[in-house]
Amino acid sequence: MNESHGKDRAALHDEFMAVWGNPSGWRALTIVNHTAIGIRFMVTGGVFFLIGGLMAMLMRTQLALPEQTLIAPKLYDQLFTMHGTVMMFLFAVPILEGMALYLVPKMLGARDLLFPRLSAFGYFCYLFGSLILMSSLVLGIAPAAGWFMYTPLSNAVYSPGPNADFWLLGVTFIEISAVSAGVELVVSILRSRTSGMGLLHMPLYCWYILVMALMIVFGFPPLILGSILLELERSAGLPFFDVARGGDSILWQHLFWLFGHPEVYIIFLPAAGIVSTLLPVFARRSIVAYQWIVLAVIATGFISFGLWVHHMFAIGIPKLAQAFFSMASMLIAIPTGIQIFAWLATLWTGRPVYHVPMLWLVGFLIIFVAGGLTGVMLALVPFNWQVHDTHFVVAHMHYVLFGGMLFPVIAGLYYWLPHFSGRMPSDKLARWGFWLTFIGFNTTFLVMHLTGLLGMPRRVYTYPAGLGWDLPNSLSSIGGFITAMGIAMVLLDIALHFRFGRPAGTNPWQADTLEWATDIPPEPYNFISLPAYPMRHPMWDQPDLQATVAEGRHTLPEIEHGRRETWGSDAVTGRVRDIIHLPGNSWLPFYAALALSVLCISLLIRTYSLALVAVGVSLVLLLRWSWVNGAHPLAAPDAEVMPGYPPLHSRTFDSPGLWGMVVTLLADGALFLSLLFGWLYLWTVAPHWQVPETAPLAWMPLLISGVLLTVAVICYIRVVQRLREGLDSHLRGWLWGISVLGLLHCGMLIWAWADSTLVPTQTAHDAVISVMLMNQLFHSGLAVIMTVLQAWRVACGYVGKAAPYELAVVEPWWFYTVVIFWVSFAAIVLLPIAWGGA
């Protein structure tokens, strides 16, 4: 640090840019820096917002007057399906994730996210998946079964052709991106905070993002599983949702809404985080009830997973279940109310200044409270029955999602606009944009509540005159075009400000959080030195922080080693534990996402030989990705650190990679539990569930397979334990032996499957067992591959007692694999015996 003090600011900047700088031209595709990736997410999401808005305008034009024929019924079905899909999957979640990827490291006082290549990979998965999905609309074969894809309407009988396949494969591909960002954000928030920033010192925005990311980890896998099962039913004939062959179409609704209702709060929470971040700045005081807000956010995330059935009140579920989910749906109003009252108390006790971002925040408060009130109404079962599938529900959803998400997002864009451009927006244009949007929005959707109460069903392309729907629909359409004018004004303001906006200067809003301690616009490295601040308002406590950071007066200003480094901190206290060295720019994320997109397209066109090649290429690329790691010559072969500094993370057992593996396995576990839920649901509910008279699988080969797996896992745990004790003798031999045990386990599992009487295309019973076996083989095979790779890395000198962390990263995968094996064994072998069916 003393050497850095002897250098001027320009010299420090040049040295850091030599390590952290972003390439240009085609090589810009190799950038992994979170600032660039976050902006890409936001810009791409903004483009899809405009496309989704155009679809909405076309539908509102069709519905403006009765009995119009501007849009054919088939095209209208495609438009409402793609409008919902685009807004939910291609706009809302990606743009919020993009803001989080951009802001979170800066707010935490870190130089980057902890898995930069994963962020880049997630963006390319999102981009390619979105292009594949949108191409269906250009080709005239877009999905037309609704953005919720209910079965049996979406099965091969009622939706023949590739229309629904575009949705199932494209959305699943996009979901990979969302889960990647979720894992990235959880681990980065917990492990990369600047020195001294404990959990209760974190900016509230980071709390909201942490809960949102955990909800993505648990909430998205049910939809991924449902999409896989439905695609298997459509392409391979496995009858998971076919009632005649033992399936149940209602199972799709459960899997979809297990994702769908948490999705509402996945969208709302980051937007609420923006509100909690901006209100104190413009109220000129700290937020009221910080700890109560944190508890409310955690409670919201937890309760949101118990609400999914209130979307299904009209399908004939038992009255006890209706009462439970109705109560849970009203209970969610309590933590939401805590946040609203804290916001109002902050404004009441502060000295508010009504700059442009505040207009959008006030508009949000009005609209979201109204949407919340109609939400409580819909939680009442009798009322829900009356307005189910009417425009009342459409209006409520837009008040909660459009008003509850878009208004804070635009407030945030105006607030952080100087961060992107170094310039301030136009006050006059911005106010025109707000008022047009606010008036147009309420004209559109407030009136739509009345249309719904008058009985107009949603998702109809026209209606007869004389039912009382004419005037409300005309007003809603007029309001829609006023809203479009408001959004256009906002976009014009943003575009013009890059050229004509006045310079922003340092911390133009007098904000309190660390992202304003970077240069404006920020450099790729964020901070030349990392400030240590155990407080909630660092920029208020030390207004000159930006200057002292840039001059290298704080910690970790060294760059001579050529590594990209940031602090690794304790998840609770924020105490520095290690130095995390981050990977640099790479083509691997782009190539891996491209290979997966080829896999997606080959499945769409049913070219399975090409799909197998794409799987192989993807696996090779991902293994190469993991190879350039730890003590590899292109990563961190030199473990030297400054005296008094903690070690590099790759020389410890508690690395970010271990945390990433555990969080990934949480998502994997959510998918497996969803599969287990489907198995038990069909056993107990499916009207034509068929259990064979004799067990289709011999239990002895399965038992032997499980014993081999268990022995392999015990050996692997012992190897890691010895390594923790500083013993690495015969390490490579142990790893090869464990790999052989894993291969024998896989061989016995394949033999048991091949020797079975399973016919997965005939009954849902056999189909679910087949999927469980495929799931097990995937995990067991990947465990073997990773262990072989570790044995190879030991031989190369990249893994050992001096660099042990990779073996500790693989350990949870082995443990998880053996757990799901024995749970699956209990489900497919012991359950039928206990049930008495086989």
XYZ file of N, CA, C and O in Angstrom, residues 439-557:
476
model
N -50.908 9.001 -15.966
C -52.305 9.190 -16.380
C -52.735 8.081 -17.329
O -53.829 7.506 -17.202
N -51.883 7.761 -18.290
C -52.233 6.714 -19.247
C -52.389 5.365 -18.594
O -53.318 4.599 -18.899
N -51.490 5.042 -17.658
C -51.569 3.748 -16.977
C -52.884 3.603 -16.228
O -53.570 2.582 -16.330
N -53.245 4.605 -15.441
C -54.477 4.510 -14.658
C -55.713 4.543 -15.546
O -56.715 3.884 -15.237
N -55.651 5.264 -16.647
C -56.777 5.241 -17.587
C -56.955 3.845 -18.178
O -58.079 3.359 -18.344
N -55.863 3.189 -18.462
C -55.925 1.852 -19.053
C -56.462 0.817 -18.074
O -57.431 0.103 -18.365
N -55.866 0.753 -16.902
C -56.114 -0.403 -16.032
C -57.118 -0.144 -14.920
O -57.742 -1.094 -14.440
N -57.296 1.104 -14.502
C -58.366 1.368 -13.529
C -59.720 1.062 -14.157
O -60.584 0.426 -13.534
N -59.894 1.481 -15.406
C -61.148 1.201 -16.120
C -61.308 -0.305 -16.361
O -62.417 -0.834 -16.341
N -60.181 -0.989 -16.527
C -60.248 -2.420 -16.823
C -60.821 -3.222 -15.647
O -61.400 -4.294 -15.855
N -60.684 -2.708 -14.425
C -61.350 -3.362 -13.301
C -62.854 -3.416 -13.531
O -63.511 -4.439 -13.287
N -63.421 -2.303 -14.006
C -64.856 -2.256 -14.288
C -65.228 -3.218 -15.403
O -66.236 -3.932 -15.320
N -64.405 -3.279 -16.445
C -64.667 -4.214 -17.548
C -64.745 -5.641 -17.034
O -65.610 -6.427 -17.441
N -63.836 -5.982 -16.119
C -63.851 -7.323 -15.549
C -65.069 -7.572 -14.694
O -65.682 -8.642 -14.751
N -65.458 -6.570 -13.870
C -66.643 -6.744 -13.034
C -67.910 -6.869 -13.872
O -68.895 -7.488 -13.445
N -67.873 -6.300 -15.074
C -69.000 -6.447 -15.997
C -68.983 -7.798 -16.719
O -69.873 -8.068 -17.525
N -67.949 -8.604 -16.454
C -67.944 -9.977 -16.949
C -67.136 -10.238 -18.195
O -67.205 -11.337 -18.751
N -66.331 -9.276 -18.671
C -65.577 -9.517 -19.895
C -64.417 -10.468 -19.616
O -63.543 -10.177 -18.801
N -64.377 -11.619 -20.274
C -63.269 -12.561 -20.049
C -61.988 -12.051 -20.693
O -62.015 -11.302 -21.672
N -60.870 -12.460 -20.118
C -59.592 -12.102 -20.735
C -59.274 -13.108 -21.843
O -59.883 -14.159 -21.951
N -58.303 -12.720 -22.657
C -57.803 -13.578 -23.733
C -58.853 -13.850 -24.802
O -58.850 -14.907 -25.415
N -59.773 -12.890 -25.038
C -60.694 -12.991 -26.170
C -60.315 -11.906 -27.175
O -59.977 -10.790 -26.794
N -60.376 -12.232 -28.462
C -59.866 -11.301 -29.458
C -60.902 -10.272 -29.896
O -60.559 -9.260 -30.501
N -62.180 -10.500 -29.585
C -63.221 -9.526 -29.903
C -64.417 -9.785 -29.002
O -64.422 -10.733 -28.200
N -65.449 -8.935 -29.123
C -66.638 -9.052 -28.280
C -67.805 -8.379 -28.999
O -67.610 -7.451 -29.802
N -69.032 -8.815 -28.731
C -70.190 -8.193 -29.380
C -70.548 -6.860 -28.741
O -70.244 -6.615 -27.567
N -71.188 -5.994 -29.488
C -71.645 -4.704 -28.962
C -72.859 -4.910 -28.064
O -73.548 -5.918 -28.132
N -73.095 -3.921 -27.206
C -74.305 -3.942 -26.394
C -74.190 -4.627 -25.061
O -75.197 -4.781 -24.355
N -72.987 -5.052 -24.652
C -72.817 -5.728 -23.370
C -72.285 -4.782 -22.285
O -72.022 -5.213 -21.166
N -72.114 -3.520 -22.637
C -71.567 -2.564 -21.684
C -70.058 -2.515 -21.657
O -69.471 -1.836 -20.806
N -69.424 -3.242 -22.569
C -67.958 -3.302 -22.591
C -67.338 -2.304 -23.571
O -66.122 -2.122 -23.581
N -68.178 -1.663 -24.394
C -67.653 -0.841 -25.488
C -66.853 0.362 -24.980
O -65.687 0.545 -25.334
N -67.502 1.194 -24.152
C -66.841 2.408 -23.664
C -65.623 2.097 -22.797
O -64.563 2.700 -23.002
N -65.728 1.169 -21.822
C -64.517 0.869 -21.029
C -63.344 0.401 -21.875
O -62.196 0.787 -21.617
N -63.598 -0.418 -22.887
C -62.504 -0.873 -23.743
C -61.912 0.261 -24.553
O -60.696 0.329 -24.752
N -62.755 1.168 -25.028
C -62.235 2.318 -25.775
C -61.356 3.185 -24.883
O -60.271 3.627 -25.287
N -61.818 3.432 -23.630
C -61.018 4.228 -22.698
C -59.699 3.538 -22.381
O -58.641 4.191 -22.319
N -59.738 2.212 -22.173
C -58.500 1.481 -21.883
C -57.522 1.589 -23.039
O -56.307 1.745 -22.838
N -58.026 1.514 -24.262
C -57.134 1.606 -25.422
C -56.538 2.997 -25.543
O -55.350 3.163 -25.848
N -57.366 4.033 -25.283
C -56.840 5.405 -25.304
C -55.748 5.560 -24.251
O -54.674 6.120 -24.498
N -56.024 5.029 -23.050
C -55.026 5.089 -21.987
C -53.749 4.367 -22.359
O -52.646 4.808 -22.013
N -53.865 3.245 -23.065
C -52.681 2.510 -23.496
C -51.798 3.343 -24.403
O -50.561 3.333 -24.270
N -52.405 4.100 -25.303
C -51.604 4.922 -26.216
C -51.015 6.130 -25.494
O -49.915 6.583 -25.834
N -51.725 6.658 -24.483
C -51.139 7.736 -23.680
C -49.923 7.210 -22.919
O -48.882 7.878 -22.833
N -50.047 5.996 -22.374
C -48.904 5.379 -21.690
C -47.722 5.226 -22.633
O -46.571 5.503 -22.258
N -47.999 4.780 -23.864
C -46.929 4.619 -24.850
C -46.249 5.954 -25.129
O -45.011 6.018 -25.283
N -47.036 7.045 -25.182
C -46.445 8.373 -25.389
C -45.535 8.742 -24.217
O -44.452 9.322 -24.402
N -45.968 8.387 -22.991
C -45.140 8.679 -21.825
C -43.826 7.922 -21.842
O -42.757 8.493 -21.557
N -43.885 6.637 -22.181
C -42.657 5.840 -22.264
C -41.747 6.383 -23.362
O -40.517 6.448 -23.201
N -42.349 6.793 -24.487
C -41.554 7.373 -25.577
C -40.850 8.646 -25.112
O -39.687 8.900 -25.466
N -41.533 9.445 -24.297
C -40.924 10.674 -23.782
C -39.740 10.349 -22.860
O -38.696 11.010 -22.898
N -39.901 9.316 -22.034
C -38.809 8.892 -21.147
C -37.604 8.446 -21.977
O -36.456 8.832 -21.704
N -37.860 7.641 -23.007
C -36.763 7.149 -23.850
C -36.086 8.306 -24.593
O -34.858 8.317 -24.736
N -36.888 9.283 -25.046
C -36.305 10.442 -25.724
C -35.408 11.224 -24.769
O -34.298 11.638 -25.138
N -35.885 11.395 -23.547
C -35.085 12.118 -22.554
C -33.762 11.414 -22.290
O -32.697 12.039 -22.242
N -33.836 10.078 -22.122
C -32.614 9.316 -21.843
C -31.646 9.403 -23.010
O -30.427 9.580 -22.837
N -32.177 9.314 -24.246
C -31.316 9.369 -25.428
C -30.649 10.741 -25.562
O -29.444 10.838 -25.849
N -31.422 11.808 -25.340
C -30.882 13.149 -25.526
C -29.885 13.531 -24.442
O -28.950 14.293 -24.695
N -30.076 12.991 -23.250
C -29.230 13.453 -22.145
C -27.777 13.032 -22.334
O -26.865 13.687 -21.819
N -27.531 11.931 -23.077
C -26.148 11.505 -23.298
C -25.356 12.568 -24.056
O -24.134 12.650 -23.928
N -26.062 13.386 -24.847
C -25.373 14.423 -25.621
C -25.537 15.818 -25.006
O -24.611 16.611 -24.987
N -26.758 16.097 -24.499
C -27.057 17.466 -24.090
C -27.170 17.648 -22.573
O -27.327 18.771 -22.109
N -27.113 16.557 -21.802
C -27.261 16.693 -20.354
C -26.081 17.413 -19.732
O -24.943 17.290 -20.187
N -26.363 18.164 -18.681
C -25.272 18.875 -17.991
C -24.430 17.881 -17.198
O -24.948 16.863 -16.717
N -23.129 18.138 -17.057
C -22.270 17.210 -16.308
C -22.782 16.989 -14.891
O -23.242 17.921 -14.221
N -22.674 15.748 -14.434
C -23.279 15.385 -13.153
C -22.402 15.771 -11.967
O -22.910 16.116 -10.896
N -21.092 15.711 -12.113
C -20.229 15.967 -10.975
C -20.188 14.771 -10.030
O -20.682 13.689 -10.325
N -19.590 14.978 -8.875
C -19.441 13.913 -7.897
C -20.700 13.799 -7.038
O -21.166 14.797 -6.494
N -21.238 12.598 -6.954
C -22.395 12.318 -6.084
C -23.489 13.377 -6.251
O -23.839 14.094 -5.297
N -24.093 13.477 -7.434
C -25.013 14.587 -7.722
C -26.271 14.598 -6.864
O -26.868 15.659 -6.666
N -26.719 13.446 -6.363
C -27.945 13.406 -5.550
C -27.631 13.484 -4.050
O -28.559 13.394 -3.239
N -26.338 13.601 -3.686
C -25.926 13.557 -2.275
C -26.375 12.251 -1.627
O -26.994 12.225 -0.542
N -26.080 11.147 -2.312
C -26.489 9.819 -1.867
C -25.546 9.306 -0.787
O -24.499 9.893 -0.509
N -25.941 8.160 -0.182
C -25.199 7.656 0.964
C -24.454 6.355 0.707
O -23.666 5.920 1.546
N -24.694 5.687 -0.431
C -24.156 4.341 -0.629
C -22.893 4.355 -1.481
O -22.617 5.309 -2.213
N -22.137 3.234 -1.431
C -20.765 3.205 -1.951
C -20.665 3.268 -3.469
O -19.581 3.531 -3.979
N -21.750 3.003 -4.200
C -21.601 3.059 -5.651
C -21.239 4.460 -6.134
O -20.690 4.630 -7.234
N -21.517 5.481 -5.304
C -21.165 6.859 -5.677
C -19.736 7.204 -5.280
O -19.286 8.331 -5.484
N -19.009 6.219 -4.719
C -17.582 6.433 -4.435
C -16.704 6.010 -5.606
O -15.486 6.161 -5.544
N -17.298 5.454 -6.661
C -16.537 5.133 -7.868
C -16.426 6.373 -8.741
O -17.084 7.393 -8.498
N -15.605 6.280 -9.792
C -15.631 7.328 -10.800
C -16.985 7.294 -11.496
O -17.681 6.280 -11.518
N -17.380 8.417 -12.083
C -18.652 8.500 -12.795
C -18.370 8.945 -14.220
O -17.954 10.086 -14.437
N -18.591 8.073 -15.235
C -18.949 6.653 -15.167
C -17.815 5.833 -14.532
O -16.652 6.250 -14.552
N -18.137 4.655 -14.002
C -17.129 3.867 -13.281
C -16.145 3.186 -14.216
O -16.467 2.886 -15.371
N -14.944 2.944 -13.717
C -13.949 2.160 -14.436
C -14.245 0.660 -14.223
O -14.981 0.289 -13.299
N -13.677 -0.221 -15.054
C -13.956 -1.653 -14.909
C -13.597 -2.224 -13.543
O -14.194 -3.207 -13.106
N -12.645 -1.612 -12.849
C -12.208 -2.146 -11.561
C -12.994 -1.546 -10.388
O -12.753 -1.915 -9.234
N -13.903 -0.606 -10.640
C -14.719 0.053 -9.620
C -13.894 0.898 -8.661
O -14.045 2.113 -8.591
N -13.031 0.253 -7.851
C -12.282 0.949 -6.801
C -10.798 0.589 -6.924
O -10.458 -0.593 -6.931
N -9.932 1.599 -6.977
C -8.501 1.325 -6.950
C -8.096 0.779 -5.585
O -7.255 -0.117 -5.478
N -8.677 1.301 -4.535
C -8.477 0.749 -3.192
C -9.843 0.510 -2.570
O -10.804 1.210 -2.883
N -9.918 -0.482 -1.695
C -11.205 -0.920 -1.163
C -11.412 -0.326 0.226
O -10.669 -0.651 1.158
N -12.426 0.519 0.390
C -12.642 1.161 1.684
C -13.193 0.193 2.711
O -13.973 -0.702 2.389
N -12.802 0.344 3.950
C -13.307 -0.470 5.053
C -14.303 0.378 5.836
O -13.901 1.329 6.508
N -15.596 0.023 5.746
C -16.608 0.864 6.374
C -17.685 0.037 7.049
O -18.588 -0.473 6.404
N -17.625 -0.112 8.375
C -18.686 -0.800 9.123
C -19.824 0.159 9.472
O -20.118 0.412 10.644
N -20.450 0.742 8.454
C -21.527 1.708 8.677
C -22.477 1.658 7.482
O -22.129 1.165 6.413
N -23.681 2.193 7.673
C -24.708 2.107 6.620
C -24.668 3.268 5.644
O -25.242 3.170 4.565
N -24.043 4.372 6.009
C -24.094 5.563 5.158
C -22.692 6.111 4.921
O -22.358 7.228 5.352
N -21.827 5.357 4.238
C -20.423 5.780 4.099
C -20.252 7.115 3.399
O -19.380 7.901 3.778
N -21.069 7.419 2.390
C -20.877 8.672 1.654
C -21.366 9.876 2.448
O -20.916 10.998 2.197
N -22.283 9.673 3.377
C -22.677 10.774 4.257
C -21.644 10.978 5.365
O -21.390 12.105 5.783
N -21.051 9.881 5.835
C -20.077 9.979 6.924
C -18.732 10.513 6.441
O -17.991 11.121 7.224
N -18.394 10.256 5.165
C -17.109 10.736 4.627
C -17.316 11.194 3.187
O -17.116 10.433 2.246
N -17.729 12.429 2.973
C -18.055 12.917 1.631
C -16.903 12.871 0.641
O -17.134 12.839 -0.572
N -15.643 12.878 1.110
C -14.503 12.851 0.194
C -14.040 11.432 -0.128
O -12.928 11.224 -0.612
N -14.896 10.447 0.113
C -14.500 9.054 -0.038
C -14.096 8.729 -1.473
O -13.152 7.961 -1.703
N -14.779 9.315 -2.443
C -14.433 9.023 -3.839
C -12.986 9.386 -4.134
O -12.251 8.621 -4.771
N -12.555 10.517 -3.644
C -11.183 10.968 -3.900
C -10.160 10.081 -3.199
O -9.141 9.689 -3.783
N -10.403 9.726 -1.933
C -9.429 8.917 -1.196
C -9.338 7.498 -1.751
O -8.270 6.890 -1.744
N -10.457 6.978 -2.254
C -10.431 5.653 -2.888
C -9.578 5.691 -4.142
O -8.720 4.825 -4.377
N -9.802 6.702 -4.986
C -9.071 6.796 -6.256
C -7.584 7.047 -6.047
O -6.759 6.695 -6.904
N -7.205 7.638 -4.920
C -5.793 7.904 -4.638
C -5.088 6.709 -4.009
O -3.887 6.789 -3.713
N -5.816 5.608 -3.788
C -5.204 4.401 -3.253
C -4.945 4.444 -1.762
O -4.045 3.763 -1.270
N -5.722 5.215 -1.003
C -5.464 5.385 0.423
C -6.087 4.278 1.278
O -5.926 4.298 2.496
N -6.812 3.373 0.660
C -7.465 2.318 1.430
C -6.786 0.978 1.122
O -5.635 0.951 0.723
N -7.470 -0.132 1.295
C -6.821 -1.440 1.267
C -6.793 -2.050 -0.127
O -7.567 -1.708 -1.007
N -5.869 -2.982 -0.315
C -5.691 -3.802 -1.510
C -5.477 -2.967 -2.786
O -6.101 -3.220 -3.820
N -4.575 -1.991 -2.744
C -4.326 -1.213 -3.960
C -3.237 -1.809 -4.846
O -2.866 -1.197 -5.863
